[in-house]
PDB file of N, CA and C in Angstrom:
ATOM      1  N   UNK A1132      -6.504 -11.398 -32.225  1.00 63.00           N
ATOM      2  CA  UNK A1132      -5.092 -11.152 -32.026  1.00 63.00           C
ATOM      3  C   UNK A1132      -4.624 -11.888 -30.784  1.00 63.00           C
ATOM      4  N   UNK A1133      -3.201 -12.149 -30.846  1.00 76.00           N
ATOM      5  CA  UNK A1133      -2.652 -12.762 -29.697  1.00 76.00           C
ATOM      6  C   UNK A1133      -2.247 -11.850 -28.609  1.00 76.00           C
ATOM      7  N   UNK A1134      -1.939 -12.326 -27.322  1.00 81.00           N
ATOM      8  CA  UNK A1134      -1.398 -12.138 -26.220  1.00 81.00           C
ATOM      9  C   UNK A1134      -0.040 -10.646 -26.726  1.00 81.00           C
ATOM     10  N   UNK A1135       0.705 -11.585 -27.857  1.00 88.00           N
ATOM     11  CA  UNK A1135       2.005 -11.312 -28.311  1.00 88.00           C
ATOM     12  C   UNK A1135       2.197  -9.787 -29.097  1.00 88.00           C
ATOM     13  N   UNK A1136       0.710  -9.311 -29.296  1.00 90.00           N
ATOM     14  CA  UNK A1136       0.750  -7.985 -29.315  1.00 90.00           C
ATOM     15  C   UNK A1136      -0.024  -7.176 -28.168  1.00 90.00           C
ATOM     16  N   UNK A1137      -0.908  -7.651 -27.056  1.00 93.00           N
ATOM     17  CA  UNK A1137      -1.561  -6.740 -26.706  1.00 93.00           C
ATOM     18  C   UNK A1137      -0.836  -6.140 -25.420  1.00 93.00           C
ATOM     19  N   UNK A1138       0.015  -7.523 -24.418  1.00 93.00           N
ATOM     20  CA  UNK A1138       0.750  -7.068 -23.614  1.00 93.00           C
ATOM     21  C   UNK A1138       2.018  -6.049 -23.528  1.00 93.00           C
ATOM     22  N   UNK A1139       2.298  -6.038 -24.655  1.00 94.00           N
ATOM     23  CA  UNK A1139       3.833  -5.229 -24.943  1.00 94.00           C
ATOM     24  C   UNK A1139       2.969  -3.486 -25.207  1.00 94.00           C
ATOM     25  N   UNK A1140       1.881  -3.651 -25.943  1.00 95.00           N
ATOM     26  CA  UNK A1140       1.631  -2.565 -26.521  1.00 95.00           C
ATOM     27  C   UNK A1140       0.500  -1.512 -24.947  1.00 95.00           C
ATOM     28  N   UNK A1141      -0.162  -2.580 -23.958  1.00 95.00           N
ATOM     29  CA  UNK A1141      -0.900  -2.116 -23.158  1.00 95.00           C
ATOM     30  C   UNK A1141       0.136  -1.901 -22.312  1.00 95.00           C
ATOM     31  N   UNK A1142       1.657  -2.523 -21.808  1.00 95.00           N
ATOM     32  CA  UNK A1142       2.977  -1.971 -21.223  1.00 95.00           C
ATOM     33  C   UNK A1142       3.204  -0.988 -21.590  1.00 95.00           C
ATOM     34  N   UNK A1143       3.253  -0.675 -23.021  1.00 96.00           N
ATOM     35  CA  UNK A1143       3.872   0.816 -23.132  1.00 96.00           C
ATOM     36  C   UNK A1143       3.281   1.671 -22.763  1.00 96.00           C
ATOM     37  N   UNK A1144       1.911   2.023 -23.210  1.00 96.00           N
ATOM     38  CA  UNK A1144       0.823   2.900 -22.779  1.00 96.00           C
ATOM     39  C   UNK A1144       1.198   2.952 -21.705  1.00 96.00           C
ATOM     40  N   UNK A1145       0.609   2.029 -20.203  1.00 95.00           N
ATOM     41  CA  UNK A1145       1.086   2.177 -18.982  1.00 95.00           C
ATOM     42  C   UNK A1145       2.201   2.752 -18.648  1.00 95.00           C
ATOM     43  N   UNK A1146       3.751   2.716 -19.336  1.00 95.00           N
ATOM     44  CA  UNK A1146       4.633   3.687 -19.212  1.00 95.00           C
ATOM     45  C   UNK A1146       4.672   4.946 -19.777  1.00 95.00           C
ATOM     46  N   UNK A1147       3.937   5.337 -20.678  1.00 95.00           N
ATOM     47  CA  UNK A1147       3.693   6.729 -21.338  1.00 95.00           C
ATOM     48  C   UNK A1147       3.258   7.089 -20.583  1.00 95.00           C
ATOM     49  N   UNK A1148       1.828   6.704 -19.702  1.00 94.00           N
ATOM     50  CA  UNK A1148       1.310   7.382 -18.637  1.00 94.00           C
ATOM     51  C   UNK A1148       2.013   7.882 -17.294  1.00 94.00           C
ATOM     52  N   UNK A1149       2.840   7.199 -16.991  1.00 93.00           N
ATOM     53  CA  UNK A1149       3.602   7.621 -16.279  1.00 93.00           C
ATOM     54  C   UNK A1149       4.480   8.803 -16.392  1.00 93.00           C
ATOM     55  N   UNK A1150       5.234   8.799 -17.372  1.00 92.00           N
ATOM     56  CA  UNK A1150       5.982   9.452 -18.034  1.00 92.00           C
ATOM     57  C   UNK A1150       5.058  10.615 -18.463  1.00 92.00           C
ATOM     58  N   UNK A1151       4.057  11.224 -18.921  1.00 92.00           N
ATOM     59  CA  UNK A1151       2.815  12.327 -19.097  1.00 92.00           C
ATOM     60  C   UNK A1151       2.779  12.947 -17.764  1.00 92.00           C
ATOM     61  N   UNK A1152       2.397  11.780 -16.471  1.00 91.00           N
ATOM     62  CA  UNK A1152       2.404  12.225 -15.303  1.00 91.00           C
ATOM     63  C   UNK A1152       3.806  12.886 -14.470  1.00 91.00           C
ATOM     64  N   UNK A1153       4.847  12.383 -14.920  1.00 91.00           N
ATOM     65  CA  UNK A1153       6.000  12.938 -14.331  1.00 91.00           C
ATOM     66  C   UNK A1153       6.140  14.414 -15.139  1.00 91.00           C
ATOM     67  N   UNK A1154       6.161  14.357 -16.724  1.00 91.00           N
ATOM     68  CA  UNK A1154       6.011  15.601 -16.859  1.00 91.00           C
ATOM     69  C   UNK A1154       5.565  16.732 -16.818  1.00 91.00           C
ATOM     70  N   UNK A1155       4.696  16.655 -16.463  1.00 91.00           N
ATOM     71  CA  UNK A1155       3.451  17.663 -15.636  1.00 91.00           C
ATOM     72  C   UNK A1155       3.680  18.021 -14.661  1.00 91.00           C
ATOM     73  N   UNK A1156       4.625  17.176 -13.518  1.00 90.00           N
ATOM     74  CA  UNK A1156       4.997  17.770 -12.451  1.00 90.00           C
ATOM     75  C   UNK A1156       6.222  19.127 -12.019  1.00 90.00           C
ATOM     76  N   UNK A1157       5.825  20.170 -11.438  1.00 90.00           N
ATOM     77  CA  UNK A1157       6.339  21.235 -11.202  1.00 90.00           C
ATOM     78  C   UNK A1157       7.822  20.854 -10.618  1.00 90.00           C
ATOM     79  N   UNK A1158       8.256  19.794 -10.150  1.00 89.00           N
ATOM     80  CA  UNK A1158       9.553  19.047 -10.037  1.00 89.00           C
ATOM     81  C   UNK A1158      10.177  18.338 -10.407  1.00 89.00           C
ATOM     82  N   UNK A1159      10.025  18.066 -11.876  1.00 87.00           N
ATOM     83  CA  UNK A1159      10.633  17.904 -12.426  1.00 87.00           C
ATOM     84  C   UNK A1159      11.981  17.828 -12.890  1.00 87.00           C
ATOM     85  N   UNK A1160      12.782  16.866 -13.684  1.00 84.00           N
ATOM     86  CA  UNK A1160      14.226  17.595 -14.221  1.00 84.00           C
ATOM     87  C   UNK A1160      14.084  17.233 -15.388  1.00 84.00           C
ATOM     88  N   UNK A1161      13.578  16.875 -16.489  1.00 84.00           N
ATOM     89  CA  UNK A1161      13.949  16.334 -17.396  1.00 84.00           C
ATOM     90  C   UNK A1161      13.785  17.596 -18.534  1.00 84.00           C
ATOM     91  N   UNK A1162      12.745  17.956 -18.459  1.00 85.00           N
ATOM     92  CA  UNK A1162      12.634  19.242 -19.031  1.00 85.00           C
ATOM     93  C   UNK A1162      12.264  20.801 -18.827  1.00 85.00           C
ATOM     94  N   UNK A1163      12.850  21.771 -19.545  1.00 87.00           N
ATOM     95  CA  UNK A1163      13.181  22.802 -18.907  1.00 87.00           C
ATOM     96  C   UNK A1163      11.546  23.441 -18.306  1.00 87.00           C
ATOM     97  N   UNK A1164      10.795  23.003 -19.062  1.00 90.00           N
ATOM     98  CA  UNK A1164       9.355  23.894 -18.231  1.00 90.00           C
ATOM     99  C   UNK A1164       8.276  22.283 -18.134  1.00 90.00           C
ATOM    100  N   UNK A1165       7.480  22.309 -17.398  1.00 89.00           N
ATOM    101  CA  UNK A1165       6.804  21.203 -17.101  1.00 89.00           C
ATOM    102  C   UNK A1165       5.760  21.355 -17.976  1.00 89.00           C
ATOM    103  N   UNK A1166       5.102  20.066 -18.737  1.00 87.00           N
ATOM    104  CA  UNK A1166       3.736  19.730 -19.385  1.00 87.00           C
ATOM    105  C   UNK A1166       2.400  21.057 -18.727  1.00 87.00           C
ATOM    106  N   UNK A1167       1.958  21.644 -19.008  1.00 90.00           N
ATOM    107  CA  UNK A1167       0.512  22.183 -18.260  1.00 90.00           C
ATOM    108  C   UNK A1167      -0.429  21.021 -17.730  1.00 90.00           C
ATOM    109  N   UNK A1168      -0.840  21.048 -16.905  1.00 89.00           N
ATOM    110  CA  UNK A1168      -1.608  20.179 -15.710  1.00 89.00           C
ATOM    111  C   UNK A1168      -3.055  19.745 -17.120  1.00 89.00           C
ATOM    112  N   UNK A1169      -3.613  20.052 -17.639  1.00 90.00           N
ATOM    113  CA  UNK A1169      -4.383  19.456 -18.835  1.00 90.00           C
ATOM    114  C   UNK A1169      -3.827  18.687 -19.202  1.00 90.00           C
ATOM    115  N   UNK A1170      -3.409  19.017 -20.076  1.00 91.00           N
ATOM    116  CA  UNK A1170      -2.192  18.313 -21.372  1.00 91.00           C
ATOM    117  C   UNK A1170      -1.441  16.979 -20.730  1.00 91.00           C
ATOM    118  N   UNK A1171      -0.814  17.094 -19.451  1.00 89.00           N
ATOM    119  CA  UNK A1171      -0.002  16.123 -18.840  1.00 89.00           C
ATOM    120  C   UNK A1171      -0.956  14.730 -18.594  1.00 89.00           C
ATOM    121  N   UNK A1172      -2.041  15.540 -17.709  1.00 90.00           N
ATOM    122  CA  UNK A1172      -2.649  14.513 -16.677  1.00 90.00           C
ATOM    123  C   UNK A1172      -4.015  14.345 -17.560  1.00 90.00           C
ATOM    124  N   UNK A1173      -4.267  14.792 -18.618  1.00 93.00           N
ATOM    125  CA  UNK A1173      -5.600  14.512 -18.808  1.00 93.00           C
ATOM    126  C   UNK A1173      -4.872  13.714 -20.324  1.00 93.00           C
ATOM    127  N   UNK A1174      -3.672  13.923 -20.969  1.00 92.00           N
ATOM    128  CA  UNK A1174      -2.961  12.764 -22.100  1.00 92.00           C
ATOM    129  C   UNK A1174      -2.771  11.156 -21.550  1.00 92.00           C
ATOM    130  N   UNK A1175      -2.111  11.540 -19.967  1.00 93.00           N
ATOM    131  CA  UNK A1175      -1.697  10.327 -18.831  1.00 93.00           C
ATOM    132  C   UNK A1175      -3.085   9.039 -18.796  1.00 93.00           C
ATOM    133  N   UNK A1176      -4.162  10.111 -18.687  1.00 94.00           N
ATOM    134  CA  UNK A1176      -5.363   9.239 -18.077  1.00 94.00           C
ATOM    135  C   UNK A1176      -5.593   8.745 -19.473  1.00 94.00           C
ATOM    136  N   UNK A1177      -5.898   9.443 -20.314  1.00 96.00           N
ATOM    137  CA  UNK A1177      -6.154   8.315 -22.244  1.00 96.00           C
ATOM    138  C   UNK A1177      -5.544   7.138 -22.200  1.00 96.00           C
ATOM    139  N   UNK A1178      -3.916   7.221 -21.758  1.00 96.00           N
ATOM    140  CA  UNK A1178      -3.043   6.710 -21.980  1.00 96.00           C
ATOM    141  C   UNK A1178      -3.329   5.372 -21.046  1.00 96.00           C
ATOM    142  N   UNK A1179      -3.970   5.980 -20.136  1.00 96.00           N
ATOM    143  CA  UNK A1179      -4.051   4.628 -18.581  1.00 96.00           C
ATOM    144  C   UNK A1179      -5.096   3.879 -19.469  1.00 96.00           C
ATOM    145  N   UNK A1180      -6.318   4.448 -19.928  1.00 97.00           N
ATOM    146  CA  UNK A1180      -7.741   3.819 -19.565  1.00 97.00           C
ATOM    147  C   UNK A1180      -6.874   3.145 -21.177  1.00 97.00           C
ATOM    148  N   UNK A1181      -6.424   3.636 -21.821  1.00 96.00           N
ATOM    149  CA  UNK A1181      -6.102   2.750 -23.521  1.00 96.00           C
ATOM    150  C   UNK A1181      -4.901   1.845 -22.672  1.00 96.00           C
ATOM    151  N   UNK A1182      -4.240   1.452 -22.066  1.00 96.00           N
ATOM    152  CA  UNK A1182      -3.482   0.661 -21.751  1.00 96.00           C
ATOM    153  C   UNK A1182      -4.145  -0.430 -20.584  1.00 96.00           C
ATOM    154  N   UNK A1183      -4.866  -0.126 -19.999  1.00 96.00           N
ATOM    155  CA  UNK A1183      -5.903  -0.861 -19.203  1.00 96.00           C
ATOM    156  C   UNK A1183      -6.883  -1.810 -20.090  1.00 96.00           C
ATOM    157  N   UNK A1184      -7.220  -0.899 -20.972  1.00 95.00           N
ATOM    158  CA  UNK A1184      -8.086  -2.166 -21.901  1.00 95.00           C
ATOM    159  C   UNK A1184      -7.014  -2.894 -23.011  1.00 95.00           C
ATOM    160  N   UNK A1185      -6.251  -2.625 -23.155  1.00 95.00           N
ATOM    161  CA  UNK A1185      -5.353  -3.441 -23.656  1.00 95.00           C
ATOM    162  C   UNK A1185      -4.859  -4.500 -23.241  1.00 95.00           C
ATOM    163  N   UNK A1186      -4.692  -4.058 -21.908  1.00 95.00           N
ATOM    164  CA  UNK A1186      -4.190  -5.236 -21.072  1.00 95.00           C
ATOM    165  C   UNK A1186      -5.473  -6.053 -20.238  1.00 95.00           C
ATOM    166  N   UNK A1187      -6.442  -5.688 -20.560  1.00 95.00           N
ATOM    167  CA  UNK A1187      -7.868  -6.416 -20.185  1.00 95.00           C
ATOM    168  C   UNK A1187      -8.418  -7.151 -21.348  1.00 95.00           C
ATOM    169  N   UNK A1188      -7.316  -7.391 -22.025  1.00 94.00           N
ATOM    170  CA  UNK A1188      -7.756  -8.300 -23.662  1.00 94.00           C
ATOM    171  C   UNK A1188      -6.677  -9.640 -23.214  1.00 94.00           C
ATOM    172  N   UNK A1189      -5.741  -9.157 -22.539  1.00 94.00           N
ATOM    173  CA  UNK A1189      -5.194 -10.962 -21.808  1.00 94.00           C
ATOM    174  C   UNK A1189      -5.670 -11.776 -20.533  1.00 94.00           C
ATOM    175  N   UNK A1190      -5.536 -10.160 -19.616  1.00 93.00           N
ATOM    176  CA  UNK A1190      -6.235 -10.583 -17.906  1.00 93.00           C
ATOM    177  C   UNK A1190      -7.207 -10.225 -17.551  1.00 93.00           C
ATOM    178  N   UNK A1191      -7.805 -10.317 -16.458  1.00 94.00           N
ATOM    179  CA  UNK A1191      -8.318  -9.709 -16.225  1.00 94.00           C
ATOM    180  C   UNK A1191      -8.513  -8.199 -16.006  1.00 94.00           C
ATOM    181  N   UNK A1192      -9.671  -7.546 -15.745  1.00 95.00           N
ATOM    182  CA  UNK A1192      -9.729  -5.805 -15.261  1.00 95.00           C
ATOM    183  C   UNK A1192      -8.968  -5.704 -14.087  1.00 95.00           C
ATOM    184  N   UNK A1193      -9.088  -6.397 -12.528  1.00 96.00           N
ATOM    185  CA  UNK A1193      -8.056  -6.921 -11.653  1.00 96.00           C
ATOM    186  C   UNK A1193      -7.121  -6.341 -12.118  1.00 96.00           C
ATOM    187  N   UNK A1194      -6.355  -7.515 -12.636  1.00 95.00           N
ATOM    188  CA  UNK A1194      -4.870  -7.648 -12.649  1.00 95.00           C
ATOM    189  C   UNK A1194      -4.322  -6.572 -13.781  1.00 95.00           C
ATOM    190  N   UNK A1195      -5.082  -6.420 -14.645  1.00 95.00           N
ATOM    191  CA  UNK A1195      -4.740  -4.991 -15.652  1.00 95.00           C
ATOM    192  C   UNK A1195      -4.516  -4.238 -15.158  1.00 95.00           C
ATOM    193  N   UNK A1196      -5.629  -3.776 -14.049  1.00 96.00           N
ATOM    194  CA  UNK A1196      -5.518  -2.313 -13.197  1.00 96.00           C
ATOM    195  C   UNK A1196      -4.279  -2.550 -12.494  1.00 96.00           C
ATOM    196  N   UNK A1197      -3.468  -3.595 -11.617  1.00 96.00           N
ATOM    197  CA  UNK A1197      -2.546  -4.034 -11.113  1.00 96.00           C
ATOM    198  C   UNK A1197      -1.107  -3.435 -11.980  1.00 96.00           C
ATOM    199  N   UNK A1198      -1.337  -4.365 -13.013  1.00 95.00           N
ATOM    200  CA  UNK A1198      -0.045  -4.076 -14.136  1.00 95.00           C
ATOM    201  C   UNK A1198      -0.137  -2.513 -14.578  1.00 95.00           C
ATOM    202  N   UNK A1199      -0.994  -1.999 -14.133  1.00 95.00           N
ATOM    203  CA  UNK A1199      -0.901  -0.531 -14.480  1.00 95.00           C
ATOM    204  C   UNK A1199      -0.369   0.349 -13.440  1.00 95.00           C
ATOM    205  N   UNK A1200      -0.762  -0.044 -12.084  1.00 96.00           N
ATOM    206  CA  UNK A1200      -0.070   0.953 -10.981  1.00 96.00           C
ATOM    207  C   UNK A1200       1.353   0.239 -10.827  1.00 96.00           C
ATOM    208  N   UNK A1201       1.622  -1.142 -11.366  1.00 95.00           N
ATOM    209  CA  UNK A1201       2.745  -1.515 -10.957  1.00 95.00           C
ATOM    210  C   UNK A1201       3.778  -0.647 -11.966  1.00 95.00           C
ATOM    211  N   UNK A1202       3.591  -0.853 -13.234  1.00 94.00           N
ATOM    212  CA  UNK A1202       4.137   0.390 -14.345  1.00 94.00           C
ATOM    213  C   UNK A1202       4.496   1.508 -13.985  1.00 94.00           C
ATOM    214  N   UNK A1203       3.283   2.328 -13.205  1.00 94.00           N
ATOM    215  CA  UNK A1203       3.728   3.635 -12.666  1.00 94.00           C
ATOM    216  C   UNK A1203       4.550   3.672 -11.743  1.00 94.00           C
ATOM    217  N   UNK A1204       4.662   3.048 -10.734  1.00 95.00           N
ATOM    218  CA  UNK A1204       5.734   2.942  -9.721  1.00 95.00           C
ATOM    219  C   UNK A1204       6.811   2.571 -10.250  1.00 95.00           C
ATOM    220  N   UNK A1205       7.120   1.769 -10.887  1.00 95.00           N
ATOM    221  CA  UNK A1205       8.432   1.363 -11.992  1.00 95.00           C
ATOM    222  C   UNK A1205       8.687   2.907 -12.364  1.00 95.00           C
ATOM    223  N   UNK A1206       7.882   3.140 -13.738  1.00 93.00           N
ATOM    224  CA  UNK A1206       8.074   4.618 -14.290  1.00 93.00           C
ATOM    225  C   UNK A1206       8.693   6.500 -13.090  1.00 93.00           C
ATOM    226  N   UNK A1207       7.680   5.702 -12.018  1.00 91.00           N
ATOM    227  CA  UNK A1207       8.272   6.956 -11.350  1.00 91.00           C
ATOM    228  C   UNK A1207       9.145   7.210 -10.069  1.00 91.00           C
ATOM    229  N   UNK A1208       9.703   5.806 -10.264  1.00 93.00           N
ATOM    230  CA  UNK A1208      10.948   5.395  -9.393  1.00 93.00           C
ATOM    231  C   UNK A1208      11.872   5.994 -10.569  1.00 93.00           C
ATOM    232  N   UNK A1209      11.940   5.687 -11.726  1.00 92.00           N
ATOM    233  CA  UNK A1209      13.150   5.616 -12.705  1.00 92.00           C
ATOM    234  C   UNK A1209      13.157   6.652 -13.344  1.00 92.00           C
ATOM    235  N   UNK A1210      12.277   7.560 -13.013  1.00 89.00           N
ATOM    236  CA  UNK A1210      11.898   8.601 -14.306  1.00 89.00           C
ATOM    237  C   UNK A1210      13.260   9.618 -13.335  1.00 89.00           C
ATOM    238  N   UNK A1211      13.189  10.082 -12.056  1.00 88.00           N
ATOM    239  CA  UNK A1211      14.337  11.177 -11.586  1.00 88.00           C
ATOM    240  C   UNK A1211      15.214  10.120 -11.958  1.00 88.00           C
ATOM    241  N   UNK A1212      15.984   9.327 -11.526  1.00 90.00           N
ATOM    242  CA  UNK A1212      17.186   8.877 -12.033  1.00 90.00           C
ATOM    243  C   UNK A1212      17.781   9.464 -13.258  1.00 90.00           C
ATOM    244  N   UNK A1213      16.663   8.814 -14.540  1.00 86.00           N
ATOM    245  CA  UNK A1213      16.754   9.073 -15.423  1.00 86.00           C
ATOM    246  C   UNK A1213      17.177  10.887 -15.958  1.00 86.00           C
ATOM    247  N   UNK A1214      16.424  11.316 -15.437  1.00 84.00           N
ATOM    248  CA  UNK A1214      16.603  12.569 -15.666  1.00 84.00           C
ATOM    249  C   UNK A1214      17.981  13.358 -14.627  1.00 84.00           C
ATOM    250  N   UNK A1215      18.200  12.640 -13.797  1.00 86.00           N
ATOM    251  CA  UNK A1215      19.605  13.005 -13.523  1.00 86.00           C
ATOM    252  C   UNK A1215      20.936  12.513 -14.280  1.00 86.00           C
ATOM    253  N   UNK A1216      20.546  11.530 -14.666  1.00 88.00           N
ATOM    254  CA  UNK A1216      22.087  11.199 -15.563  1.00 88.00           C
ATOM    255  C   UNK A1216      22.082  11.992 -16.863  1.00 88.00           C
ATOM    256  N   UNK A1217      20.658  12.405 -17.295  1.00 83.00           N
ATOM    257  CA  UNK A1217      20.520  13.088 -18.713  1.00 83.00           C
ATOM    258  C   UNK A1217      21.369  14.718 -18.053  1.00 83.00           C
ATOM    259  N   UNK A1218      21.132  15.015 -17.193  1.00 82.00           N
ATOM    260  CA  UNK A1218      21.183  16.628 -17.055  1.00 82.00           C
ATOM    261  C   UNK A1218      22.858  16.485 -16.554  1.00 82.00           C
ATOM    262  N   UNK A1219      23.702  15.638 -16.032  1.00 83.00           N
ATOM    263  CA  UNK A1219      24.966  15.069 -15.918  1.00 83.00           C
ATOM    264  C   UNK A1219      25.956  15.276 -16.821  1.00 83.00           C
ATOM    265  N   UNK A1220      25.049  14.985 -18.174  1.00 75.00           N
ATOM    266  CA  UNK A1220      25.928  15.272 -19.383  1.00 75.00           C
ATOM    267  C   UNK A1220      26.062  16.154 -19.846  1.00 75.00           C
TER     268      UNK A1220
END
């Protein structure tokens, strides 16, 4: 397989994980009760290590692991925003 599916699909993962991890957190806004600390953070980590080797099928392990914390910081810069304009409406 090409590049042209593995990067888009090892991106998303990397943002699901994020998004698993924000919901789990007890501060939350997006939804009314938070993920349970299992379920959140132990779905998050599947989600990392399956998006890590996904993205270790174009780059390197390096730079995979890279594109993965860079994802999360993206994801959990945007995730309160996000959840403030939702609760707005």
């Amino acid at each position: 397989m090409s590049s042209v599916f593995f990067i888009p699909v090892g991106m998303m993962l990397c943002a699901i994980t994020g998004i698993c991890a924000y919901l789990a957190a007890p501060q939350q806004l997006l939804v009314p009760t938070p993920l349970s600390k299992p379920m959140g953070l132990g779905g998050g980590l599947l989600f990392a290590v399956a998006g890590t080797l996904f993205l270790s099928q174009v780059w390197s392990l390096v730079t995979a692991i890279f594109m993965l914390a860079l994802m999360l910081m993206l994801v959990w810069s945007l995730m309160p925003l996000c959840a403030a304009l939702v609760r707005s409406r």
